[in-house]
Coordinates of C-alpha atoms in Angstrom, one line a residue:
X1 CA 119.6 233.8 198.1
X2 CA 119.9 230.4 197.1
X3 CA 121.0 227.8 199.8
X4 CA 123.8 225.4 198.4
X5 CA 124.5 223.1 197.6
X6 CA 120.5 221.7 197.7
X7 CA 120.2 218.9 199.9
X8 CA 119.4 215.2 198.8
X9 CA 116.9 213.3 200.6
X10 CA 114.7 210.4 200.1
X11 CA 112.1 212.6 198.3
X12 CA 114.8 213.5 195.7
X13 CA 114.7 211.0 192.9
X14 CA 115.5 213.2 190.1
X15 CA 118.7 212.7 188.4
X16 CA 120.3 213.5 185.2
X17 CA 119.6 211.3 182.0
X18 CA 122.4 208.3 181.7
X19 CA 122.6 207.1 177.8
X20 CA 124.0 203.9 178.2
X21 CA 126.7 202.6 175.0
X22 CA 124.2 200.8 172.4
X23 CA 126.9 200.2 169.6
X24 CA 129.6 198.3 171.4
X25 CA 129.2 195.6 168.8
X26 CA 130.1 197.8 166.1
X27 CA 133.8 198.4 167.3
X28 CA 136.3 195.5 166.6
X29 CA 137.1 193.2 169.5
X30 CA 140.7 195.2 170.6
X31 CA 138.3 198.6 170.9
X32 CA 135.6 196.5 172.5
X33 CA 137.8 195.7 175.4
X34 CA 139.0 199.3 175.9
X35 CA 135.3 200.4 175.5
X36 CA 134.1 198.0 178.6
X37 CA 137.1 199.1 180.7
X38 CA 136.4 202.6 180.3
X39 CA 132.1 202.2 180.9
X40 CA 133.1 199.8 184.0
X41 CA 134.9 202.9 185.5
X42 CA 132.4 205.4 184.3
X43 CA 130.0 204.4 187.2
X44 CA 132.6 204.8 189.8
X45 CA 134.2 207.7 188.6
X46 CA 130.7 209.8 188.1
X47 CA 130.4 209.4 192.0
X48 CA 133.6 211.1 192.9
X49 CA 132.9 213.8 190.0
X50 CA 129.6 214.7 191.9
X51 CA 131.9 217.2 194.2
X52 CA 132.5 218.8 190.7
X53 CA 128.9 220.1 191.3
X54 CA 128.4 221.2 194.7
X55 CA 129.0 224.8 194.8
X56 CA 127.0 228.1 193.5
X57 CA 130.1 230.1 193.2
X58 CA 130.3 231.8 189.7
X59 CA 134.2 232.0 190.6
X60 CA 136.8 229.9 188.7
X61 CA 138.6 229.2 191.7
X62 CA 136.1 227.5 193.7
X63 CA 138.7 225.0 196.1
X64 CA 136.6 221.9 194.7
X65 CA 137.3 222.8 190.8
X66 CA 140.9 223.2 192.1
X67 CA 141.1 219.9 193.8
X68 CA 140.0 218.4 190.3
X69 CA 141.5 220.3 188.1
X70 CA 138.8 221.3 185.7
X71 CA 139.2 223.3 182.5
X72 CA 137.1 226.0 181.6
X73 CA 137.2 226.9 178.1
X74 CA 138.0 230.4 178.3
X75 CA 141.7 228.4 179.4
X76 CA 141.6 226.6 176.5
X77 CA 141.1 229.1 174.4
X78 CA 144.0 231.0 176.3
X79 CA 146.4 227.3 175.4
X80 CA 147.3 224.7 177.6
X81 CA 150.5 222.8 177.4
X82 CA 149.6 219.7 175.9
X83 CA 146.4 219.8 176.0
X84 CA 143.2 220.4 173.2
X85 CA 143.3 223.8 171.7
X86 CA 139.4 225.7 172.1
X87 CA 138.5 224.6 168.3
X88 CA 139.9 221.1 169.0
X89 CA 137.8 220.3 172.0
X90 CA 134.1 221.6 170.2
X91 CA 135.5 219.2 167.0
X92 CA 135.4 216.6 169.7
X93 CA 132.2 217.6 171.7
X94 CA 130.6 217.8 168.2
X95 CA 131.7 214.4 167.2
X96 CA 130.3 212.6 170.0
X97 CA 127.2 213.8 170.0
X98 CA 127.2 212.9 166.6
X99 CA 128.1 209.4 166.4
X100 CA 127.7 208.2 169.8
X101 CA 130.5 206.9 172.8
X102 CA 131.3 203.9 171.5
X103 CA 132.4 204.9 167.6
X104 CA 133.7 207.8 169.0
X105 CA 135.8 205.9 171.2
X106 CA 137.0 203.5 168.7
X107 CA 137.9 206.8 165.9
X108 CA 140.2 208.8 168.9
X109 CA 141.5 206.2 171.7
X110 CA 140.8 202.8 169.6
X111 CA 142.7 204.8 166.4
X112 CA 145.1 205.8 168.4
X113 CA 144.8 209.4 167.0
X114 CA 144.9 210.9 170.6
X115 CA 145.7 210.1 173.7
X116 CA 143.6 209.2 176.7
X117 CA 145.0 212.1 178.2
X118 CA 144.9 214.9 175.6
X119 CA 141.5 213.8 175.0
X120 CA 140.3 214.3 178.8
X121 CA 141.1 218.2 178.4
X122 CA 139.0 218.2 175.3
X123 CA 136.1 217.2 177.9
X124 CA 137.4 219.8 180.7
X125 CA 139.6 217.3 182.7
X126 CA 143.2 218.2 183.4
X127 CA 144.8 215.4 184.1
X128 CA 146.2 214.6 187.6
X129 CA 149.6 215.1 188.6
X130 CA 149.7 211.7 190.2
X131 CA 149.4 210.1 186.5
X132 CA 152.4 211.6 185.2
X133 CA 154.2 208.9 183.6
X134 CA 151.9 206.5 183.6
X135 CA 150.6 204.7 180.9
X136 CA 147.9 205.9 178.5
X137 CA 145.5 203.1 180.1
X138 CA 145.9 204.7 183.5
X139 CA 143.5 208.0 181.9
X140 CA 140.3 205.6 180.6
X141 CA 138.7 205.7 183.8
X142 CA 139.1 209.5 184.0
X143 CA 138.1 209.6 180.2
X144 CA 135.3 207.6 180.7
X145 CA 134.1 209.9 183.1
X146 CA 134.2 213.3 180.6
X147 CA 133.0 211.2 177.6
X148 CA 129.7 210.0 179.9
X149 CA 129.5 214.0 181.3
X150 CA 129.0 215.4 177.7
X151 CA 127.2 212.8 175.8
X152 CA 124.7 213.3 178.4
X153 CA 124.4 216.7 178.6
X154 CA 122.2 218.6 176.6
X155 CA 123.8 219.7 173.2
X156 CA 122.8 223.4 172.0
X157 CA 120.3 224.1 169.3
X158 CA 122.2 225.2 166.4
X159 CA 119.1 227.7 165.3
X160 CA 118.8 230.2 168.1
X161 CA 121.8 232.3 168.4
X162 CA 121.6 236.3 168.1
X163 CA 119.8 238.9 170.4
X164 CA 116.9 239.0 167.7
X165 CA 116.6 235.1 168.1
X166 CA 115.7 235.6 171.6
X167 CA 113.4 238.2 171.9
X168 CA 111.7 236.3 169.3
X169 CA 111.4 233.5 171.7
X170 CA 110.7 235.6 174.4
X171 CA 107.6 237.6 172.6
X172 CA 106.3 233.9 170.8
X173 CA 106.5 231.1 173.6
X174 CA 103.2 230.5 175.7
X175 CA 104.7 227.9 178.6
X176 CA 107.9 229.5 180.0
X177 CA 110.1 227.7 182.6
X178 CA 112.7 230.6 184.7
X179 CA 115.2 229.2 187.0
X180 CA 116.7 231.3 189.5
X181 CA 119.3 231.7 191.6
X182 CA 121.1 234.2 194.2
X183 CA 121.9 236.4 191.3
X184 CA 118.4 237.7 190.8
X185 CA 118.4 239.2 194.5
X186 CA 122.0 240.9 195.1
X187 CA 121.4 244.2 193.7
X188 CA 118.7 244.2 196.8
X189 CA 121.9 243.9 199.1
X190 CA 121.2 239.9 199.4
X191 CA 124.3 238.1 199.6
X192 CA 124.8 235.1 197.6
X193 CA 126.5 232.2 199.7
X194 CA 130.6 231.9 197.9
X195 CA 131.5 234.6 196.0
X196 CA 134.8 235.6 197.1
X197 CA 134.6 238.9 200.1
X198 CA 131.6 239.2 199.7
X199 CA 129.4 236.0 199.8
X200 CA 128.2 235.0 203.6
X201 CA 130.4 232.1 203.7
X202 CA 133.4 234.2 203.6
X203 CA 131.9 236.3 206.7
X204 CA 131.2 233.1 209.2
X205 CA 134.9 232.6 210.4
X206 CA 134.0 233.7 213.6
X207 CA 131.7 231.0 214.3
X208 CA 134.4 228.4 214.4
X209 CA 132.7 225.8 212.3
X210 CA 134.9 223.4 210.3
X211 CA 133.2 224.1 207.1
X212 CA 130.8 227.2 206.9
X213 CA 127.8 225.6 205.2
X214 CA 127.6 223.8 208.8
X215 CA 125.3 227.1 209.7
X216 CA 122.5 225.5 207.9
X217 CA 122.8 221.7 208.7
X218 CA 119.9 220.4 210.7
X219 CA 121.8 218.4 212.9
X220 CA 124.2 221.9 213.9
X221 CA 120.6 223.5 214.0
X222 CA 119.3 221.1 216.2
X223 CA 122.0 220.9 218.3
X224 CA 122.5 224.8 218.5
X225 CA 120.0 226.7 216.8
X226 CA 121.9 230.0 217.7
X227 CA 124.4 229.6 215.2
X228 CA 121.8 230.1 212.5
X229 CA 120.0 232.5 214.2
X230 CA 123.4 234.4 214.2
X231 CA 123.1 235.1 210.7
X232 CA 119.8 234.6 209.7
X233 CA 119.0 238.5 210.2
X234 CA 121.9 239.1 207.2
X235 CA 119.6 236.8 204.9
X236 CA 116.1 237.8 205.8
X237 CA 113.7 238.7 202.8
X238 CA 114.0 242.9 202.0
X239 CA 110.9 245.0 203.3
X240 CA 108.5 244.6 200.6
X241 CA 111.5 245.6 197.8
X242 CA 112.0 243.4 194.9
X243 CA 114.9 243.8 192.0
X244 CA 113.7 244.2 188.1
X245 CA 114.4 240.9 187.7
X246 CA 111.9 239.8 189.8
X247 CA 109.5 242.0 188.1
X248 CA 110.4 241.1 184.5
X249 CA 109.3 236.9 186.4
X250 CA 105.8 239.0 187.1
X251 CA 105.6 240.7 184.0
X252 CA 105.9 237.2 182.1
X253 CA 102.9 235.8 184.6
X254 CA 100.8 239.0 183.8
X255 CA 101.0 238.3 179.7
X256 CA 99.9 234.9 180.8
X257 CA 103.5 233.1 179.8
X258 CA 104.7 231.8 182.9
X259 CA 104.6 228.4 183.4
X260 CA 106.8 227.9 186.5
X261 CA 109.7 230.0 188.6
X262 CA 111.7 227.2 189.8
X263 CA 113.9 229.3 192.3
X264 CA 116.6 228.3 194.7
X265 CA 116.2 231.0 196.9
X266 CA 114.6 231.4 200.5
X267 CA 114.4 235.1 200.5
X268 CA 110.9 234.5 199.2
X269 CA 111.3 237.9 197.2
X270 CA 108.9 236.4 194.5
X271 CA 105.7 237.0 196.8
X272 CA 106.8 240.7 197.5
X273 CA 106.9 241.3 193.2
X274 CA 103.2 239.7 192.8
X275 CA 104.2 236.1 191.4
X276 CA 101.3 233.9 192.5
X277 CA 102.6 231.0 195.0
X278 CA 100.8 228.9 192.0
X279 CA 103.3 229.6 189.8
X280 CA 106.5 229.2 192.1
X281 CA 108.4 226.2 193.4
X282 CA 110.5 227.1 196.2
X283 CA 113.1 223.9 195.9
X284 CA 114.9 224.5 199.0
X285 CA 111.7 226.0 201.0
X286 CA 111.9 229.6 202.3
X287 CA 111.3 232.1 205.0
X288 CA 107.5 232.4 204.2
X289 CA 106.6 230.4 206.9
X290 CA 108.1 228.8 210.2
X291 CA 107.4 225.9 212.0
X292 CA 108.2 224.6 215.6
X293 CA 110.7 221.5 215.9
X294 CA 109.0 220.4 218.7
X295 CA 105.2 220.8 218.3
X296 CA 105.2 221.8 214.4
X297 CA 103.4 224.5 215.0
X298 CA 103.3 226.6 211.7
X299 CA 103.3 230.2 211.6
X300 CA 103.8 232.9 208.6
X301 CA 107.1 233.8 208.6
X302 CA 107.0 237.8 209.0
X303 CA 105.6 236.7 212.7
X304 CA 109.7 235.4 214.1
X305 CA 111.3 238.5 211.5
X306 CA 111.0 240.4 214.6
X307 CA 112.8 237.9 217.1
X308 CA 115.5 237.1 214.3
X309 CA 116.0 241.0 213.7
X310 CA 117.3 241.4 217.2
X311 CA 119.4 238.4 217.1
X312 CA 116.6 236.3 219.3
X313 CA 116.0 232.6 218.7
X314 CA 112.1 232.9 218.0
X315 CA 110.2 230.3 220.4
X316 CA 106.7 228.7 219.7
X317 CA 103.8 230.5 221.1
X318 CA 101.5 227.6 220.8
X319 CA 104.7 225.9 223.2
X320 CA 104.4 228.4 225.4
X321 CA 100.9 229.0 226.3
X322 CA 100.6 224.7 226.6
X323 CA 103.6 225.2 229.3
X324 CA 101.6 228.4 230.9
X325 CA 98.5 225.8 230.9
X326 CA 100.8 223.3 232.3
X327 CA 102.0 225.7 235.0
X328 CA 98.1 226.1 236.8
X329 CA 97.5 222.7 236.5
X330 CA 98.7 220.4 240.0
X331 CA 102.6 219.4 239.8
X332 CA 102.9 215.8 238.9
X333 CA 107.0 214.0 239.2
X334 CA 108.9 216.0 237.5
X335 CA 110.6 214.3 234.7
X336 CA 114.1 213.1 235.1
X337 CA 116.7 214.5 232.8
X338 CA 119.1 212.1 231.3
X339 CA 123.0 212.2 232.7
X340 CA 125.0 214.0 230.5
X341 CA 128.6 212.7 230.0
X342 CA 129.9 216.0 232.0
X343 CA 128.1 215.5 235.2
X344 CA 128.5 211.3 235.1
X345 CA 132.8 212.7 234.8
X346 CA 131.3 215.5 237.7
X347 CA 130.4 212.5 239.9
X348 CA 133.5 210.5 239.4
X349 CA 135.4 212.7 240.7
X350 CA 133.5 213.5 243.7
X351 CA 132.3 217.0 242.9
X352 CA 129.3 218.1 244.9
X353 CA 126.2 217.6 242.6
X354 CA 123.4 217.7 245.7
X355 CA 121.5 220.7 243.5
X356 CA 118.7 218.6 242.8
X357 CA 117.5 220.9 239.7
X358 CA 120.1 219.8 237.8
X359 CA 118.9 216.1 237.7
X360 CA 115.6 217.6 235.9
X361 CA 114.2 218.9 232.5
X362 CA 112.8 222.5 232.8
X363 CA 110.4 222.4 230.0
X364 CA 111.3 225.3 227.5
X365 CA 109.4 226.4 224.2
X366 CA 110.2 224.8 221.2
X367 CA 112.7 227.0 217.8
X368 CA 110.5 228.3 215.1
X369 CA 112.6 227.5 212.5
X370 CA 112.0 229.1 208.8
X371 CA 110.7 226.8 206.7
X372 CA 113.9 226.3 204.4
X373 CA 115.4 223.1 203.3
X374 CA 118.9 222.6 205.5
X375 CA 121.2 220.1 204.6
X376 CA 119.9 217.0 205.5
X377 CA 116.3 217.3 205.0
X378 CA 114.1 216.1 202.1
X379 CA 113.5 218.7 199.5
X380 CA 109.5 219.1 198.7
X381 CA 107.9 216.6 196.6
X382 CA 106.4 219.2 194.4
X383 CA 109.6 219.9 193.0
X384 CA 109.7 216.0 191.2
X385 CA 106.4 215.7 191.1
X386 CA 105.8 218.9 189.1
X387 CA 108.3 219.0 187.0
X388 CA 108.1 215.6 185.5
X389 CA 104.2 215.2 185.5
X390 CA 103.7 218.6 184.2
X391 CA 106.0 221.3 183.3
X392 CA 108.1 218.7 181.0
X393 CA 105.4 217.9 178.6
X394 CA 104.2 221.8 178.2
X395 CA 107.4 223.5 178.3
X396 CA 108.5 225.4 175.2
X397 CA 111.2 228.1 176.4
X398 CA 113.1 227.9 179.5
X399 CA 115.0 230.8 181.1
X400 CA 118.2 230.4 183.4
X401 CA 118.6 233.4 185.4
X402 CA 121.7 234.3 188.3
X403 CA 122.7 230.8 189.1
X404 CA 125.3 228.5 187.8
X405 CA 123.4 225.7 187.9
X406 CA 125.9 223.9 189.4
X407 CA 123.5 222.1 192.5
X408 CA 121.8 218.8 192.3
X409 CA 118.9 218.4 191.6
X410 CA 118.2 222.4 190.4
X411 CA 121.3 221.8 188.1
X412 CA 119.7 219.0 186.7
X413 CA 116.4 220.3 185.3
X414 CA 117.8 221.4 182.3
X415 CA 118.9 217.9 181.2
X416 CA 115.5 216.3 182.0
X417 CA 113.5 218.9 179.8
X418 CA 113.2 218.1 176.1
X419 CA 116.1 218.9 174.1
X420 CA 114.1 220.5 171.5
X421 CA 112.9 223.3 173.5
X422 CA 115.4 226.6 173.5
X423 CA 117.3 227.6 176.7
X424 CA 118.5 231.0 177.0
X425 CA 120.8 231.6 180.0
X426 CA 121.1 235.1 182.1
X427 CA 124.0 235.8 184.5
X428 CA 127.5 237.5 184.5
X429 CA 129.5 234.8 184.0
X430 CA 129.0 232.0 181.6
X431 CA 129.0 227.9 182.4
X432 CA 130.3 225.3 181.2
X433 CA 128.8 222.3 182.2
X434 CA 125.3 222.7 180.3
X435 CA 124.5 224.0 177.2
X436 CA 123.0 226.8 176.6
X437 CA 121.5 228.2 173.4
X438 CA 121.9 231.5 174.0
X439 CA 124.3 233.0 176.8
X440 CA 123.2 236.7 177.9
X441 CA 125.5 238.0 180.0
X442 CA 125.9 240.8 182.5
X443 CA 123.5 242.2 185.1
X444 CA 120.8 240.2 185.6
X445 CA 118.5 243.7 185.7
X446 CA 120.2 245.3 183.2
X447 CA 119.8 242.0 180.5
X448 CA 116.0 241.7 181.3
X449 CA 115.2 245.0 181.2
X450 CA 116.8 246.0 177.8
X451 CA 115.2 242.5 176.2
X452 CA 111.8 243.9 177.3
X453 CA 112.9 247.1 175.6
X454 CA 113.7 244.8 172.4
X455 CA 110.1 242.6 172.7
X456 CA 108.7 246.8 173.1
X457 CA 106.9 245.7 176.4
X458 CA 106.3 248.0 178.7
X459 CA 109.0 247.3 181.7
X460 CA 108.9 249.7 184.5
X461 CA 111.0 249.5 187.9
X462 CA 112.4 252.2 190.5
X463 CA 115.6 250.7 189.5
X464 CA 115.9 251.1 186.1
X465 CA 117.3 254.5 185.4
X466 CA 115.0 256.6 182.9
X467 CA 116.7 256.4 179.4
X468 CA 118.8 253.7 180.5
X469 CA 121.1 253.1 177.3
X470 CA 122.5 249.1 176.9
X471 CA 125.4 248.3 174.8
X472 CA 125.4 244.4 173.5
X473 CA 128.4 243.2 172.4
X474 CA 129.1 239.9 171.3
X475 CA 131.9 237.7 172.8
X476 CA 134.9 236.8 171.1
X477 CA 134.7 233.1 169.3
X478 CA 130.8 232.7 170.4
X479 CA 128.2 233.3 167.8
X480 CA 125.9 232.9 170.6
X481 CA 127.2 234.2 173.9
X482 CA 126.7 238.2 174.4
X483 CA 127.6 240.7 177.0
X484 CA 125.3 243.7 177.8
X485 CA 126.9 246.6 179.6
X486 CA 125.3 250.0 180.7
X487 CA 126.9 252.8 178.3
X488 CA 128.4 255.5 180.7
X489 CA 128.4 252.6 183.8

């Protein structure tokens, strides 16, 4: 399971590649001035469009993409009232990458061959209701905003397309890069976090938080660890089970092409498949190990499953025994315990308070808490650090796998890899934010499993049906977007 969105902390200095506007001189001086509005904006606008981001749902009608009204492309294709058709928005994609913002900008808006707010749906903005009548000025910020998005995302390699193309890449590259997400661990019975009935957040209504993803904010934690511990036992790592996917990550390790499993999960399902901790980066931490909040005290974390199992908050042992110690040893003052707003309103009004106990701290044990990163912590510095100072320089295939990639910084690594090295993306829905080379999609298992079958390595797992026939099809309008489906499923 991956925990989203991944928290931002002072450790977390990656960020997506900004390509500032180097040919503003070349537009005449009318386009100038609508170029400089419109980058002025840009810096503002990106901020607010960061919500865009924060979600792993694979579903469409996630509330934040609602609240902004993104456009996906499958509605494009579909036909919006005045807005780009499909074939119209990739011209326009095309042509920026190809000539850069600010000629761009001066051919379309500078031209005046489109609108402001035509063009913003070729970029997946619909525009706002509020704008409605407004004029076409009012749209540059919210242009300048889509034209930034996609000239700095990374634009797909024309050369890799088919099913052929990437078992190719999969049987010839040496230095592999596979990104995971929640996808790789539902057919275990993990729950990923949003999907719609089924994801946890949908099951946490009971707790009577004002947004779900409160269960893992450190501050909720710290106040009332309970509410994690609630459902922690619903997202504890399988007994010793791990899904084909994870084996196909081990298989790549064992013919010596794994670079690095950058995975978003906690379930820590990785270790139970054989993938050496060496070659894993666990970028929002995991349930391998626990540590105290009081003592840090640091314990595997198979040693609290049990506690967590039977809905217990697990309590430091090394605590404990130093409070036994404590216990033989002669009884100093005891310490006061500060007033709490209740009993200082208690007093005021003249309620008897003469128990004497509840002016002092019983010392208690400190939470084990799993070693995952809750909102509000700093994510581990390997993450940056290896990344940038290593895997970017050796990396010469990189495979997305059950995520949408939608979750600073994870969402990000694509962008900061070299945009000459192939990127092959696995899940059941497609994205539309990044580029992809090569979209594969379905069943995580089922896609990994029948491209082994392809490369003619030998790919075995209890959950792979013997004889297991695949049908690929290709989608509709996408030379290089595929969907594989079990014959008979």
């Amino acid at each position: 399971m991956d925990l989203v969105p991944a928290p931002t902390g002072k450790s977390s200095s990656l960020k997506s590649p900004v390509v500032e506007v180097e040919a503003v001189d070349m537009a005449p001086a009318d386009t100038k001035e609508t170029i400089t509005t419109m980058e002025n904006t840009a810096a503002v606008g990106n901020e607010a469009m960061q919500s865009e981001y924060e979600t792993d749902s694979d579903d469409s009608g996630s509330d934040l993409e609602a609240e902004l009204e993104v456009l996906h492309d499958e509605e494009l294709r579909c036909g919006i009232p005045d807005a780009c058709s499909l074939d119209e928005a990739i011209a326009f994609r095309n042509r920026l990458h190809e000539v850069g913002k600010a000629v761009f900008v001066q051919e379309t808006i500078g031209a005046d061959t489109i609108t402001a707010k035509k063009l913003c749906t070729a970029f997946g903005i619909l525009p706002p209701d509020f704008l409605d009548g407004a004029p076409d000025s009012a749209y540059h910020p919210l242009l300048a905003i889509a034209i930034s998005r996609e000239f700095s995302r990374r634009p797909k390699l024309p050369q890799y397309n088919s099913i052929e193309d990437a078992v190719k890449l999969l049987k010839e590259s040496k230095k592999i890069i596979v990104i995971t997400g929640a996808g790789i661990s539902t057919s275990l019975g993990i729950p990923d976090f949003r999907s719609k009935d089924t994801g946890l957040y949908s099951k946490l209504e009971h707790l009577g938080l004002s947004d779900p993803q409160e269960v893992f904010d450190i501050s909720v934690f710290r106040e009332d660890p309970s509410i994690f511990f609630s459902i922690a036992k619903d997202i504890l790592p399988t007994e010793k089970k791990y899904s084909p996917t994870h084996g196909f990550i081990r298989l790549l390790q064992d013919k010596g092409k794994l670079l690095t499993n950058y995975t978003q999960n906690i379930d820590n399902i990785e270790a139970n498949a054989g993938v050496l901790p060496e070659n894993i980066v666990q970028c929002h931490g995991s349930f391998a190990t626990a540590s105290c909040v009081k003592c840090e005290h640091k314990v595997m974390g198979d040693e609290i499953f049990g506690d967590i199992r039977k809905g217990l908050i697990p309590e430091c042992s090394s605590c404990r025994k130093k409070l036994e110690d404590d216990s033989l040893k002669p009884q100093g003052m005891k310490r006061k315990r500060s007033t709490s707003a209740t009993q200082k309103r208690r007093k005021a009004d003249g309620e008897d308070s003469s128990d004497d106990d509840e002016d002092y701290e019983l010392p208690t044990p400190g939470v084990m808490k799993p070693d995952i990163t809750f909102f509000g912590e700093d994510l581990p510095d390997e993450f940056g650090r290896r990344l940038i100072h290593q895997d970017r320089d050796q990396v010469d295939l990189v495979i997305v796998i059950g995520t949408s990639l939608k979750v600073a910084p994870v969402a990000e690594v694509p962008g900061v890899l070299p945009r000459n090295v192939p990127q092959i993306y696995i899940s059941r829905t497609p994205v539309s934010h990044t580029s992809f080379d090569i979209d594969l999609l379905g069943d995580c298992d089922v896609v990994v499993s029948e491209l082994c079958r392809r490369a003619g390595w030998d790919f075995q797992h209890e959950m792979i049906p013997a004889g297991e026939k695949v049908e690929v099809s290709n989608v509709e309008g996408y030379e290089s977007r595929h969907m594989f489906k079990v014959v008979g499923a």
